[in-house]
Amino acid sequence: LFLCSAMWACKQDEDVPQNLERYHTDQFTSSAIGKSVGLNVYLPEGYYDNPDKVYPVLYFLHGYNGNGQDWFESTSLRDLSENYQDMILVAPTQGGQFYTNLIADETLRYEDMIVEDLVSYVETTYRAKKWAKSRGLVGFDAGGFAAVKIALKHPEKFKFAFSLTGDFELTHLEA
C-alpha cells in the first residue's frame, strides 16, 4: 500500500447522462447501511467530450461532524481540481461511526458502504478505472482515520490513502 497526498480513478458505462455539470450531487442506495447516500461529484474537464476515456477516482471522506459538501464548499478543492484534470473526485455525505462496520448492529456497515457500495456505484455510473491503483482515499478527522484504515484493510480496492488530522494513536512505534 502506498500512502500519499495526490489524486486518482472513475467508470465505463455508456448510460452516463450527458447533461450533468462538472460539479453535481448524486445519490445511491447502500445495502450496507440500508439507506440512500448522497454524493458530491466533480468530473474532470472534457469528461463529456471523450466518451471512451476512463478516469481514476479520488474519494474524500469527511470528518466526524461534517458531510461530503464540506470538501467542495469549505476548502479550495474545486480550485485545486483544475490542476488535476484527469480524475473524478467523489465525496459521500454519509460516514457515521468513523466509517466502521458496527458489530452490535449489522445494519450499520459504514466501511462496507465505502468499499462495496460506493465504489460499485461510482464505477457503474461514471467512466471510472476499475482497479485499485486507480483509486485513492483522502480523509479529514474521522475520515482521515477511515481513509488509512480502509486502504490498509482493502489493498485490493485502494492503493493510495492520505489522512488530514486523522484520529490515530501511534503508541507502539519503535525507532
C-alpha positions as semicolon CSV with decimal commas, in nm:
position;residue;x (nm);y (nm);z (nm)
1;L;0,000;0,000;0,000
2;F;0,131;0,340;-0,093
3;L;0,025;0,636;0,125
4;C;0,034;0,975;-0,047
5;S;-0,142;1,308;-0,099
6;A;-0,204;1,301;-0,474
7;M;-0,526;1,233;-0,677
8;W;-0,680;0,921;-0,875
9;A;-0,993;0,692;-1,059
10;C;-1,375;0,651;-1,209
11;K;-1,610;0,437;-1,468
12;Q;-1,704;0,281;-1,801
13;D;-2,079;0,294;-1,871
14;E;-2,245;0,434;-2,179
15;D;-2,556;0,533;-1,980
16;V;-2,400;0,838;-1,812
17;P;-2,636;1,135;-1,857
18;Q;-2,475;1,394;-2,082
19;N;-2,644;1,697;-1,921
20;L;-2,463;1,687;-1,589
21;E;-2,234;1,970;-1,492
22;R;-1,879;1,903;-1,381
23;Y;-1,978;1,950;-1,016
24;H;-2,307;1,797;-0,914
25;T;-2,481;1,596;-0,647
26;D;-2,592;1,237;-0,689
27;Q;-2,717;0,956;-0,465
28;F;-2,726;0,580;-0,444
29;T;-2,888;0,324;-0,217
30;S;-2,646;0,143;0,010
31;S;-2,735;-0,210;0,112
32;A;-2,463;-0,191;0,379
33;I;-2,642;0,081;0,577
34;G;-2,992;0,037;0,439
35;K;-3,049;0,390;0,313
36;S;-2,981;0,643;0,043
37;V;-2,640;0,808;0,045
38;G;-2,573;1,144;-0,114
39;L;-2,261;1,216;-0,317
40;N;-2,082;1,525;-0,430
41;V;-1,907;1,455;-0,760
42;Y;-1,656;1,662;-0,954
43;L;-1,587;1,544;-1,306
44;P;-1,271;1,634;-1,497
45;E;-1,279;1,893;-1,771
46;G;-1,360;1,732;-2,105
47;Y;-1,541;1,439;-1,938
48;Y;-1,834;1,464;-2,180
49;D;-1,616;1,530;-2,485
50;N;-1,442;1,192;-2,490
51;P;-1,686;0,908;-2,409
52;D;-1,413;0,642;-2,439
53;K;-1,180;0,790;-2,179
54;V;-1,184;0,641;-1,828
55;Y;-1,054;0,813;-1,517
56;P;-0,905;0,735;-1,178
57;V;-1,118;0,828;-0,874
58;L;-1,023;1,001;-0,552
59;Y;-1,273;0,953;-0,269
60;F;-1,293;1,222;0,001
61;L;-1,418;1,118;0,347
62;H;-1,544;1,396;0,572
63;G;-1,483;1,446;0,943
64;Y;-1,698;1,337;1,237
65;N;-1,946;1,628;1,226
66;G;-1,913;1,706;0,857
67;N;-2,059;1,593;0,530
68;G;-1,938;1,546;0,174
69;Q;-2,019;1,904;0,073
70;D;-1,753;2,031;0,315
71;W;-1,478;1,927;0,075
72;F;-1,619;2,140;-0,206
73;E;-1,762;2,431;-0,007
74;S;-1,517;2,480;0,282
75;T;-1,187;2,402;0,111
76;S;-1,019;2,505;-0,213
77;L;-1,073;2,157;-0,359
78;R;-1,268;2,288;-0,659
79;D;-0,985;2,527;-0,745
80;L;-0,719;2,261;-0,687
81;S;-0,909;2,012;-0,902
82;E;-0,841;2,232;-1,204
83;N;-0,476;2,122;-1,169
84;Y;-0,574;1,753;-1,158
85;Q;-0,798;1,734;-1,462
86;D;-0,773;1,364;-1,529
87;M;-0,957;1,226;-1,228
88;I;-1,302;1,211;-1,076
89;L;-1,348;1,343;-0,723
90;V;-1,622;1,190;-0,506
91;A;-1,732;1,288;-0,154
92;P;-2,011;1,085;0,011
93;T;-2,241;1,260;0,259
94;Q;-2,278;0,962;0,496
95;G;-1,996;0,836;0,714
96;G;-2,102;0,761;1,069
97;Q;-1,902;0,573;1,328
98;F;-1,561;0,651;1,175
99;Y;-1,667;0,460;0,861
100;T;-1,655;0,137;1,061
101;N;-1,883;-0,165;1,046
102;L;-2,068;-0,182;1,377
103;I;-2,053;-0,524;1,541
104;A;-2,356;-0,450;1,761
105;D;-2,576;-0,353;1,464
106;E;-2,522;-0,539;1,136
107;T;-2,741;-0,285;0,954
108;L;-2,476;-0,015;1,005
109;R;-2,176;-0,125;0,798
110;Y;-2,017;0,207;0,704
111;E;-1,688;0,054;0,590
112;D;-1,877;-0,180;0,355
113;M;-2,076;0,121;0,231
114;I;-1,749;0,275;0,108
115;V;-1,564;-0,039;-0,005
116;E;-1,853;-0,221;-0,170
117;D;-2,149;0,006;-0,241
118;L;-1,985;0,342;-0,315
119;V;-1,705;0,206;-0,534
120;S;-1,951;-0,015;-0,722
121;Y;-2,193;0,272;-0,778
122;V;-1,925;0,512;-0,898
123;E;-1,776;0,255;-1,134
124;T;-2,113;0,171;-1,290
125;T;-2,238;0,530;-1,311
126;Y;-1,925;0,717;-1,422
127;R;-1,637;0,627;-1,650
128;A;-1,403;0,508;-1,377
129;K;-1,099;0,290;-1,399
130;K;-1,174;-0,033;-1,218
131;W;-0,853;-0,132;-1,045
132;A;-0,700;-0,048;-0,708
133;K;-0,407;0,153;-0,843
134;S;-0,662;0,399;-0,984
135;R;-0,849;0,453;-0,656
136;G;-0,746;0,667;-0,362
137;L;-0,892;0,782;-0,032
138;V;-0,841;1,117;0,139
139;G;-0,996;1,195;0,474
140;F;-1,017;1,464;0,737
141;D;-1,052;1,391;1,111
142;A;-1,261;1,070;1,143
143;G;-1,246;1,043;0,765
144;G;-0,866;1,062;0,782
145;F;-0,860;0,769;1,021
146;A;-1,102;0,582;0,793
147;A;-0,907;0,657;0,472
148;V;-0,591;0,493;0,605
149;K;-0,775;0,212;0,789
150;I;-0,984;0,118;0,484
151;A;-0,688;0,134;0,244
152;L;-0,478;-0,086;0,474
153;K;-0,760;-0,338;0,518
154;H;-0,854;-0,342;0,149
155;P;-0,540;-0,309;-0,066
156;E;-0,725;-0,494;-0,342
157;K;-0,955;-0,186;-0,366
158;F;-0,736;0,114;-0,277
159;K;-0,364;0,172;-0,333
160;F;-0,348;0,533;-0,212
161;A;-0,458;0,697;0,113
162;F;-0,396;1,030;0,280
163;S;-0,506;1,142;0,627
164;L;-0,553;1,503;0,732
165;T;-0,554;1,517;1,113
166;G;-0,681;1,160;1,134
167;D;-0,766;1,022;1,477
168;F;-0,471;0,789;1,535
169;E;-0,295;0,670;1,845
170;L;0,050;0,551;1,747
171;T;0,169;0,409;2,077
172;H;0,355;0,101;1,958
173;L;0,610;0,253;1,722
174;E;0,972;0,163;1,760
175;A;1,259;0,383;1,646
